[in-house]
Short mmCIF file of C-alpha atoms in Angstrom, two decimals:
data_model
loop_
_atom_site.label_atom_id
_atom_site.label_comp_id
_atom_site.label_asym_id
_atom_site.label_seq_id
_atom_site.Cartn_x
_atom_site.Cartn_y
_atom_site.Cartn_z
CA GLN D 1 66.99 -123.08 24.79
CA GLN D 2 68.42 -120.86 27.43
CA GLN D 3 72.11 -120.88 28.21
CA GLN D 4 74.00 -119.16 31.16
CA GLN D 5 77.25 -117.46 30.47
CA GLN D 6 79.51 -115.46 32.90
CA GLN D 7 80.23 -111.89 32.51
CA GLN D 8 83.80 -110.60 33.25
CA ASP D 9 82.28 -109.47 36.62
CA GLY D 10 81.28 -112.90 37.44
CA GLN D 11 77.74 -112.38 37.25
CA PRO D 12 75.55 -114.51 35.03
CA THR D 13 74.00 -113.36 31.70
CA GLN D 14 71.12 -115.00 29.85
CA GLN D 15 71.71 -115.85 26.29
CA PHE D 16 69.02 -117.40 23.93
CA ASP D 17 69.19 -119.64 21.07
CA THR D 18 68.10 -116.92 18.44
CA THR D 19 69.25 -115.55 15.19
CA SER D 20 68.57 -112.40 13.46
CA THR D 21 68.33 -111.81 9.75
CA LEU D 22 67.97 -108.63 7.84
CA LEU D 23 66.40 -108.32 4.62
CA TYR D 24 66.83 -104.82 3.47
CA CYS D 25 65.77 -103.39 -0.03
CA SER D 26 66.17 -99.88 -1.50
CA LYS D 27 66.20 -98.47 -4.97
CA THR D 28 70.06 -98.02 -5.22
CA PRO D 29 73.21 -99.08 -3.03
CA ASN D 30 73.68 -95.45 -1.86
CA GLU D 31 69.87 -95.69 -0.18
CA LEU D 32 70.91 -98.64 1.84
CA LEU D 33 71.71 -96.64 4.97
CA PHE D 34 73.81 -98.02 7.63
CA LYS D 35 74.72 -101.14 5.63
CA GLU D 36 78.03 -101.99 7.24
CA ASP D 37 76.50 -101.42 10.61
CA LEU D 38 73.61 -103.51 10.13
CA ALA D 39 75.47 -106.24 8.65
CA GLY D 40 77.81 -106.30 11.71
CA ILE D 41 74.91 -106.83 14.12
CA CYS D 42 72.81 -109.36 12.19
CA ASP D 43 73.59 -113.00 11.93
CA SER D 44 72.84 -112.96 8.17
CA THR D 45 71.92 -110.02 5.82
CA VAL D 46 70.42 -109.72 2.35
CA PHE D 47 70.60 -106.42 0.68
CA SER D 48 68.72 -105.84 -2.34
CA ILE D 49 68.11 -103.05 -4.95
CA THR D 50 65.51 -102.45 -7.31
CA SER D 51 67.00 -100.23 -9.88
CA ASP D 52 67.07 -101.49 -13.50
CA ASP D 53 69.62 -98.74 -14.56
CA SER D 54 72.79 -100.66 -15.85
CA LYS D 55 75.11 -97.90 -14.67
CA ILE D 56 73.61 -98.22 -10.99
CA LEU D 57 74.04 -102.23 -11.38
CA GLU D 58 77.52 -101.90 -12.34
CA GLY D 59 79.77 -103.37 -9.73
CA TRP D 60 76.72 -104.22 -7.41
CA GLU D 61 77.14 -107.80 -6.31
CA GLY D 62 74.04 -108.13 -4.08
CA ARG D 63 70.61 -109.16 -5.07
CA VAL D 64 68.49 -107.20 -7.48
CA GLY D 65 64.60 -107.14 -6.97
CA ARG D 66 62.17 -106.53 -4.28
CA ILE D 67 61.68 -108.55 -1.11
CA ASP D 68 59.27 -111.26 -2.45
CA LYS D 69 57.43 -114.25 -1.23
CA GLN D 70 60.32 -116.48 -2.49
CA LEU D 71 63.04 -114.55 -0.42
CA LEU D 72 60.86 -114.38 2.62
CA GLY D 73 59.98 -118.04 2.58
CA GLU D 74 63.71 -119.11 2.43
CA TYR D 75 64.26 -117.14 5.83
CA VAL D 76 60.83 -117.74 7.57
CA ASN D 77 60.94 -121.59 7.02
CA LYS D 78 64.59 -121.88 7.96
CA LYS D 79 65.12 -124.52 10.48
CA PRO D 80 65.42 -125.09 13.49
CA HIS D 81 63.11 -122.13 14.04
CA GLY D 82 60.52 -121.88 11.39
CA PRO D 83 57.43 -119.57 11.24
CA LYS D 84 56.11 -120.54 14.80
CA HIS D 85 59.19 -119.05 16.25
CA THR D 86 59.70 -116.00 13.97
CA ILE D 87 59.08 -112.35 15.00
CA CYS D 88 59.28 -109.83 12.11
CA TYR D 89 59.68 -106.19 11.83
CA VAL D 90 58.62 -104.64 8.58
CA CYS D 91 59.13 -100.79 7.58
CA GLY D 92 58.34 -99.07 4.60
CA PRO D 93 55.54 -97.73 2.28
CA PRO D 94 51.94 -98.77 3.38
CA LYS D 95 51.52 -101.10 0.26
CA MET D 96 54.73 -102.68 0.67
CA THR D 97 54.22 -103.44 4.48
CA ASP D 98 50.73 -104.70 3.88
CA ASP D 99 51.92 -106.91 1.08
CA ILE D 100 54.80 -108.23 3.31
CA ASN D 101 52.40 -108.67 6.25
CA GLN D 102 50.05 -110.94 4.17
CA ILE D 103 52.89 -113.22 2.84
CA LEU D 104 54.21 -113.70 6.36
CA GLN D 105 50.76 -114.78 7.68
CA GLU D 106 50.54 -117.13 4.46
CA PHE D 107 53.67 -118.74 5.97
CA ASP D 108 51.87 -119.20 9.32
CA VAL D 109 53.74 -116.18 11.22
CA ALA D 110 51.14 -115.20 13.86
CA PRO D 111 49.88 -111.57 13.24
CA GLU D 112 50.98 -110.68 16.72
CA ASP D 113 54.56 -111.60 15.88
CA ILE D 114 54.58 -109.13 12.94
CA ARG D 115 55.45 -105.54 13.82
CA PHE D 116 55.45 -102.90 11.30
CA GLU D 117 55.93 -99.15 10.58
CA LYS D 118 54.29 -97.42 7.57
CA TRP D 119 55.57 -94.19 6.29
#
């Protein structure tokens, strides 16, 4: 659904009925680079760490664990958009990106709607 809105100079701009969600995982909170900036530009964010060190976990109020099928399903199947209207960008180690890519396709996200970078 497309909506028109007027800019300050009177020219119309196009806005689309879209949402952005960031699922961001790292080993420790200190490795969550640009956390505040990213949280400010996304409609929703999930920050997760994978450390099991109690000193690192002390004070952490976010999610603990890797991005998994359950977490992906919560967002890919979210209404009103669903998997047919989902575009994903996956970045990380090759095994992780391959695993996430496979899970997304199991949720019926089209392969051409999954972009990724392996490093």
